[in-house]
XYZ file of C-alpha atoms in Angstrom:
518
model
C 102.148 98.050 85.291
C 104.527 95.211 85.852
C 106.477 94.908 82.751
C 105.875 98.574 82.047
C 108.844 100.096 83.816
C 109.565 103.782 83.892
C 112.493 105.884 84.845
C 110.312 108.038 86.994
C 108.515 105.486 89.097
C 109.447 102.503 91.212
C 106.580 100.438 92.618
C 106.448 98.066 95.521
C 106.753 94.356 94.924
C 105.028 91.854 97.174
C 106.927 89.804 99.696
C 110.245 90.639 101.288
C 112.228 91.028 98.090
C 114.957 93.279 99.443
C 116.586 93.370 102.810
C 115.073 96.467 104.334
C 112.113 97.374 102.184
C 111.402 101.044 102.800
C 107.799 101.107 101.630
C 105.485 101.325 104.628
C 102.056 99.763 104.710
C 100.604 102.514 106.826
C 97.574 104.025 108.363
C 94.027 102.915 107.701
C 91.669 101.261 110.125
C 92.689 97.645 110.289
C 89.427 96.204 111.515
C 87.060 95.125 108.770
C 83.547 93.881 109.212
C 82.319 90.566 107.891
C 81.447 92.220 104.605
C 85.140 92.553 103.798
C 85.534 88.788 104.057
C 83.143 88.148 101.213
C 84.366 87.613 97.697
C 83.094 90.538 95.649
C 80.121 92.890 95.890
C 77.103 91.169 94.391
C 75.263 92.904 91.584
C 71.496 93.070 92.025
C 68.762 93.436 89.373
C 67.742 96.707 91.005
C 71.262 98.034 90.710
C 71.357 97.082 87.026
C 68.104 98.885 86.443
C 69.452 101.977 88.198
C 72.563 101.873 86.023
C 70.486 101.776 82.844
C 68.802 105.045 83.843
C 71.950 106.717 85.155
C 71.842 110.521 84.934
C 73.893 111.776 81.978
C 71.705 114.709 81.028
C 74.222 117.450 81.887
C 77.666 117.500 80.299
C 80.549 117.258 82.788
C 84.335 117.155 82.694
C 85.880 114.403 84.815
C 89.253 115.281 86.309
C 91.750 112.466 86.872
C 94.974 112.961 88.831
C 98.016 110.691 88.668
C 101.811 110.952 88.692
C 103.329 111.487 85.271
C 104.094 107.996 83.876
C 106.989 109.193 81.681
C 108.900 112.457 81.586
C 108.383 113.220 77.898
C 104.559 113.528 77.773
C 103.637 115.695 74.792
C 100.543 114.232 73.138
C 97.932 114.586 75.853
C 95.653 116.859 73.826
C 95.525 114.412 70.893
C 94.979 111.373 73.100
C 92.232 113.035 75.123
C 90.516 114.192 71.916
C 90.473 110.627 70.572
C 89.183 109.201 73.841
C 86.648 111.939 74.471
C 84.909 111.282 71.153
C 83.860 107.968 72.659
C 83.290 109.221 76.190
C 81.157 112.181 75.058
C 78.919 109.952 72.976
C 78.455 107.340 75.698
C 78.513 109.365 78.913
C 78.039 113.003 77.841
C 81.358 113.753 79.532
C 85.022 114.386 78.870
C 88.055 113.205 80.807
C 90.890 115.565 81.670
C 94.139 114.041 82.958
C 96.203 116.032 85.424
C 99.660 114.470 85.249
C 101.960 115.697 88.006
C 105.753 115.411 87.935
C 106.877 112.631 90.244
C 109.065 114.926 92.317
C 106.074 117.001 93.363
C 103.302 114.424 93.093
C 102.928 113.457 96.745
C 103.003 116.998 98.098
C 100.672 118.451 95.479
C 97.989 115.798 95.761
C 98.105 115.940 99.567
C 97.673 119.717 99.504
C 94.781 119.421 97.066
C 92.969 116.968 99.320
C 93.761 118.931 102.484
C 92.359 122.108 100.932
C 89.127 120.339 100.011
C 89.494 121.222 96.332
C 87.034 119.380 94.090
C 88.365 116.702 91.775
C 87.083 113.302 90.664
C 89.476 110.399 90.100
C 92.927 109.813 91.554
C 95.663 107.198 91.452
C 96.389 105.631 94.827
C 98.414 102.687 96.054
C 100.231 101.302 99.062
C 103.287 103.389 98.201
C 102.079 106.399 96.205
C 99.338 108.746 97.443
C 98.881 106.128 100.133
C 95.436 104.575 100.131
C 95.305 103.880 103.850
C 96.407 107.363 104.855
C 93.805 108.909 102.559
C 91.048 106.740 103.995
C 92.062 107.792 107.501
C 91.820 111.463 106.487
C 88.447 111.011 104.802
C 89.861 112.038 101.425
C 88.142 109.256 99.461
C 84.497 108.395 98.884
C 82.987 104.976 99.742
C 82.223 103.197 96.481
C 79.779 100.419 97.384
C 76.603 102.084 96.121
C 78.298 103.519 93.043
C 79.682 100.097 92.136
C 76.241 98.530 92.506
C 74.626 101.131 90.266
C 77.294 101.889 87.681
C 80.170 99.436 88.061
C 78.874 96.138 86.727
C 81.820 95.549 84.381
C 84.269 96.335 87.155
C 82.543 93.866 89.475
C 82.854 91.164 86.828
C 86.589 91.613 86.344
C 88.205 92.545 89.671
C 89.813 89.578 91.438
C 87.287 88.792 94.220
C 90.109 88.479 96.764
C 91.284 92.031 96.064
C 88.225 93.675 97.606
C 89.563 92.719 101.042
C 92.609 94.907 100.493
C 90.544 98.044 99.793
C 87.742 97.536 102.325
C 87.687 99.570 105.539
C 85.024 99.017 108.200
C 82.938 97.263 105.575
C 83.226 100.035 102.974
C 85.048 99.754 99.645
C 87.309 102.786 99.299
C 89.081 102.182 95.970
C 89.024 99.949 92.915
C 92.008 97.593 92.879
C 93.598 97.207 89.473
C 94.343 94.013 87.643
C 98.065 93.753 88.278
C 100.583 91.029 89.148
C 99.716 90.340 92.774
C 102.256 87.580 93.161
C 104.805 88.018 90.357
C 107.177 85.105 90.124
C 110.750 86.376 90.013
C 113.396 84.946 87.751
C 117.085 84.790 87.002
C 117.582 86.307 83.551
C 120.615 85.585 81.361
C 121.887 87.025 78.097
C 121.081 84.245 75.693
C 124.239 84.565 73.604
C 126.453 84.139 76.661
C 124.773 81.036 78.077
C 124.971 79.495 74.617
C 128.592 80.517 74.129
C 129.694 78.975 77.442
C 127.109 76.165 77.434
C 125.896 77.140 80.899
C 123.033 75.082 82.288
C 120.996 78.058 83.461
C 117.863 75.981 84.055
C 119.501 74.345 87.051
C 120.146 77.625 88.845
C 118.126 77.422 92.057
C 119.950 79.889 94.285
C 122.425 82.753 94.295
C 125.260 80.338 94.982
C 124.448 78.422 91.778
C 125.370 81.525 89.749
C 129.012 81.427 90.873
C 130.480 79.259 88.048
C 128.859 81.373 85.340
C 129.852 84.671 86.949
C 133.425 83.442 87.283
C 133.491 82.470 83.603
C 132.199 85.876 82.519
C 134.686 87.702 84.744
C 137.603 85.743 83.266
C 136.559 85.762 79.606
C 134.376 88.807 78.925
C 136.275 91.954 79.962
C 133.562 94.270 78.632
C 130.798 92.591 80.595
C 129.738 92.939 84.233
C 128.798 89.457 85.488
C 125.653 90.364 87.468
C 123.482 93.452 87.818
C 122.867 95.119 91.171
C 121.823 98.701 91.796
C 120.930 100.891 94.750
C 117.238 100.220 94.178
C 117.242 96.900 92.361
C 118.161 93.704 94.160
C 119.575 90.736 92.269
C 117.234 87.796 91.743
C 117.716 85.203 94.427
C 117.856 87.552 97.400
C 114.095 87.506 97.887
C 112.384 85.893 100.853
C 109.165 84.407 99.438
C 108.086 82.983 102.802
C 108.083 86.439 104.390
C 105.915 89.485 103.784
C 107.162 92.999 104.496
C 105.075 95.000 106.972
C 107.351 98.028 107.307
C 110.993 98.492 106.413
C 113.107 96.016 108.370
C 110.116 94.098 109.801
C 108.637 91.043 108.114
C 105.867 88.537 108.750
C 106.772 84.864 108.616
C 104.092 83.096 106.615
C 105.180 79.744 108.040
C 105.380 80.736 111.713
C 102.818 83.538 111.802
C 105.284 85.784 113.634
C 106.677 89.277 113.087
C 110.471 89.320 112.911
C 113.316 91.697 112.176
C 114.353 91.074 108.591
C 118.033 91.214 109.536
C 117.462 88.317 111.929
C 116.246 85.948 109.193
C 119.057 83.405 108.558
C 118.342 83.093 104.824
C 118.430 86.849 104.449
C 121.801 87.005 106.163
C 123.169 84.302 103.860
C 121.792 85.919 100.700
C 123.564 89.185 101.378
C 126.728 87.463 102.536
C 126.868 85.908 99.066
C 126.236 89.301 97.449
C 129.140 90.717 99.441
C 131.301 87.832 98.251
C 130.286 88.535 94.640
C 131.171 92.199 95.093
C 134.614 91.405 96.483
C 135.301 89.052 93.558
C 134.446 91.755 91.023
C 131.197 90.230 89.803
C 129.290 93.422 90.702
C 130.102 96.931 89.457
C 132.234 98.878 91.919
C 129.911 101.878 91.694
C 126.709 99.799 91.878
C 125.559 101.482 95.102
C 125.193 104.855 93.360
C 123.373 103.503 90.300
C 119.674 104.319 90.684
C 118.187 103.702 87.218
C 117.856 99.926 87.161
C 116.048 99.744 83.834
C 118.618 101.881 82.012
C 121.399 99.684 83.368
C 119.584 96.513 82.350
C 118.912 97.800 78.830
C 122.578 98.700 78.353
C 123.370 95.085 77.521
C 126.555 95.104 79.609
C 125.345 92.637 82.261
C 125.420 88.841 81.846
C 122.883 88.087 84.589
C 119.881 90.281 85.332
C 116.657 90.033 87.286
C 113.231 89.611 85.747
C 111.521 92.584 84.152
C 108.426 92.342 86.322
C 107.474 88.695 86.028
C 108.759 85.311 84.900
C 108.086 83.861 81.457
C 109.424 80.415 80.725
C 110.528 81.308 77.187
C 112.193 84.573 78.226
C 109.838 86.625 76.058
C 109.021 89.224 78.696
C 112.580 90.181 79.568
C 113.605 89.951 75.904
C 110.890 92.452 74.996
C 111.687 94.813 77.881
C 115.481 94.769 77.717
C 115.792 94.758 73.936
C 118.091 91.751 73.441
C 117.575 87.953 73.516
C 117.373 86.514 77.010
C 116.536 83.263 78.726
C 115.018 82.923 82.184
C 114.693 80.426 84.973
C 112.287 80.570 87.911
C 113.598 82.009 91.160
C 110.718 82.378 93.623
C 107.132 83.491 94.066
C 105.947 85.612 96.998
C 102.571 85.383 98.660
C 99.749 87.730 97.732
C 99.642 90.527 100.285
C 97.521 93.570 101.038
C 100.387 95.694 99.705
C 100.649 93.806 96.419
C 96.898 93.979 95.860
C 97.008 97.741 96.345
C 100.071 98.354 94.178
C 97.751 100.257 91.817
C 94.205 101.410 92.487
C 91.791 104.211 91.612
C 89.722 106.193 94.105
C 87.009 108.816 93.809
C 87.695 111.966 95.798
C 85.347 112.817 98.642
C 85.191 116.281 97.039
C 84.016 114.989 93.655
C 81.015 116.826 92.225
C 80.488 114.067 89.647
C 80.975 110.717 91.426
C 78.317 108.926 89.358
C 79.869 109.963 86.061
C 83.360 109.160 87.391
C 82.261 105.607 88.191
C 80.585 105.329 84.792
C 83.850 106.332 83.136
C 85.813 103.735 85.071
C 83.266 101.067 84.202
C 83.452 102.077 80.533
C 87.239 101.685 80.593
C 86.888 98.266 82.213
C 84.467 97.194 79.478
C 85.908 98.670 76.272
C 89.341 97.513 75.117
C 89.652 100.186 72.477
C 89.094 103.026 74.955
C 91.425 101.442 77.521
C 94.241 100.970 75.041
C 93.788 104.391 73.474
C 94.242 105.981 76.894
C 97.258 103.758 77.568
C 99.098 103.632 74.239
C 97.886 106.845 72.622
C 96.902 107.545 69.021
C 97.512 105.125 66.156
C 100.200 106.387 63.781
C 101.416 108.936 66.319
C 102.218 106.884 69.408
C 102.078 103.336 68.055
C 101.815 101.337 64.858
C 99.714 98.261 64.181
C 101.757 95.181 63.292
C 98.850 92.796 62.718
C 95.067 92.990 62.829
C 93.341 96.279 63.480
C 92.664 98.204 66.666
C 88.980 97.388 66.331
C 89.830 93.686 66.509
C 89.727 91.886 69.818
C 93.434 91.092 69.730
C 95.634 93.267 67.496
C 99.400 93.356 67.894
C 100.977 96.798 68.077
C 104.389 98.384 68.510
C 104.368 101.380 70.850
C 107.110 103.968 70.658
C 109.741 103.734 73.378
C 112.725 105.622 74.720
C 113.265 109.182 73.536
C 110.573 108.768 70.857
C 107.859 107.914 73.365
C 105.609 110.910 74.004
C 102.607 109.204 75.589
C 102.048 106.365 78.027
C 99.707 105.471 80.865
C 100.340 102.042 82.294
C 97.256 99.870 81.905
C 96.881 99.009 85.556
C 96.925 102.710 86.456
C 93.693 102.747 84.453
C 92.463 99.414 85.820
C 92.186 96.334 83.591
C 95.672 95.084 82.774
C 94.493 91.818 81.188
C 92.683 93.727 78.400
C 95.973 95.173 77.153
C 96.664 94.691 73.458
C 99.555 92.443 72.532
C 102.599 94.714 72.273
C 106.210 95.434 73.131
C 104.994 96.488 76.597
C 103.573 93.068 77.349
C 102.906 90.216 74.975
C 99.602 88.394 75.278
C 101.593 85.356 76.339
C 103.274 87.319 79.141
C 99.926 88.692 80.308
C 98.457 85.208 80.373
C 101.432 84.000 82.417
C 100.992 86.844 84.914
C 97.279 86.152 85.256
C 97.929 82.450 85.778
C 100.438 83.331 88.491
C 97.809 85.508 90.185
C 95.180 82.784 89.979
C 97.544 80.228 91.488
C 99.141 82.541 94.043
C 98.821 81.853 97.748
C 97.303 84.600 99.870
C 99.337 85.935 102.778
C 98.118 85.425 106.313
C 98.129 89.236 106.502
C 95.756 89.771 103.586
C 93.322 92.436 104.713
C 95.457 93.613 107.637
C 96.553 97.239 107.398
C 99.051 98.641 109.865
C 98.252 102.097 111.240
C 101.656 103.684 111.849
C 100.328 106.771 113.641
C 101.251 105.561 117.180
C 104.871 104.993 116.087
C 105.312 107.467 113.252
C 108.412 108.986 114.859
C 110.076 105.584 115.105
C 109.029 104.753 111.535
C 110.666 107.935 110.274
C 113.873 107.078 112.123
C 113.855 103.521 110.797
C 113.320 104.811 107.264
C 116.400 107.004 107.625
C 118.486 103.973 108.589
C 117.061 101.934 105.723
C 117.707 104.698 103.191
C 121.379 104.599 104.056
C 121.706 100.829 104.366
C 119.616 99.532 101.440
C 122.017 100.467 98.619
C 124.905 98.853 100.500
C 123.055 95.616 101.171
C 121.527 95.264 97.690
C 124.936 95.668 96.064
C 127.031 93.860 98.675
C 129.395 96.814 98.741
C 130.428 96.887 102.393
C 134.084 96.180 103.374
C 133.231 94.121 106.477
C 129.916 92.303 106.077
C 129.368 90.899 109.618
C 130.262 94.241 111.192
C 127.960 96.156 108.834
C 125.054 93.865 109.688
C 125.582 94.294 113.424
C 126.010 98.052 113.130
C 122.780 98.322 111.137
C 120.929 96.175 113.647
C 122.019 98.490 116.429
C 120.942 101.571 114.478
C 117.506 100.032 113.957
C 117.163 99.228 117.642
C 118.166 102.789 118.506
C 115.595 104.015 115.976
C 112.831 102.142 117.831
C 112.278 98.962 115.810
C 111.292 96.942 118.890
C 108.558 99.433 119.744
C 107.254 99.228 116.182
C 107.140 95.421 116.272
C 105.184 95.560 119.530
C 102.680 97.986 117.991
C 102.290 95.818 114.881
C 101.639 92.770 117.062
C 99.073 94.671 119.110
C 97.158 95.808 116.028
C 97.421 92.378 114.409
C 95.994 90.663 117.490
C 93.056 93.088 117.512
C 92.468 92.584 113.795
C 92.565 88.812 114.118
C 90.165 88.887 117.067
C 87.819 91.102 115.051
C 87.740 88.601 112.208
């Protein structure tokens, strides 16, 4: 998904990348048995034999629910027909996608589960159709036996560390997607401007290092805004890579092993003091706090400095492809791999599924066949994309998928599962995918990996804290407060009144129990 941004969806990023992250890592039973500490489920000869004789005698239709990836989805019938030719032949089944508008997604899928309605596959994550909450409610089916019998290709490709993030009391409850678990963030610059003003962008190591360039743009480019900032998109450089968000306003220090209020972190205070300074100097748009479509703003070409488009590439190819104009990038920071980042996209089988075996077979087929995966993601050749080199039956063709108003089909690859099998395209180049995978492989795991906070004992306080964060986040991310020190202190007080201290105490209690259980 990273690198595949949509207007409709905003997904959590690992680490404390904005001041008061509002996504809550909630619910779920935090204690895992020793099985969850292993690498990945081992495949046995018996399981392989069972898979080879898997029951496909009766034809079935496999239902798959997910939020609508883009608003303008019009080619579902054609895409499903192309995919189902393969699926029918191999599995004696069809797949039927149920794509729900984002505005109603959470409510509709919750009601469906609560009513016990039968369905098969469903998108889940730490922030959308929350995995942990669903496990607590018994909405999902344990997958261990199904993976052993029918998921051999999945077992080969899932990052072994990721099973910890989806394991509850020793049972695997979802299949974690291949996705950037620890995406390095970057400062991104319009290439023509750094060349025009001979700015040494490679030596930018902090927010403060941007000042000379922003000043130059402000004084010499009246039609440009020096740096992008929006209500839901923090500027590169404000991240806290040594901290992992637990709930909004509370972070875990990877160095100290302690839970702290994010507003109390000195580096966080300094980062947003600088953003406030930039705002006062006119480097940030005056109406930045009411801008909510980060990608549209970035693609407009009116900003000199942007943030990465979902990952850092040394040659700038990823942001150039996403934003539509030449860019250059320099590394900013890399967060730790957390439970939240490893569950940014996952697929579960409903506890009400009447066809769990065939559902697992379908997932395994997608994880094994690049053509099927990319057909479901990109759509139909000639209708939704064109081939620029090679053929779609090759291992590595290069394609150009339609975008913008012309795009009428898209499912992001990691919503389906195997991101690294994506064809080279304008969504992600092969080089960008390789860079993301390398970052994953080299990423450091958080001390909280496998810990899941159950917010039920403090759900009232969490709701109150979220209300404070919803109001404060756009102001902090854009620096648009008139009196910075006062705004910080006022927000701190509001969070205390909302019950943040009680929440920290509950997190610590659950963490201590989890650690003792390990």
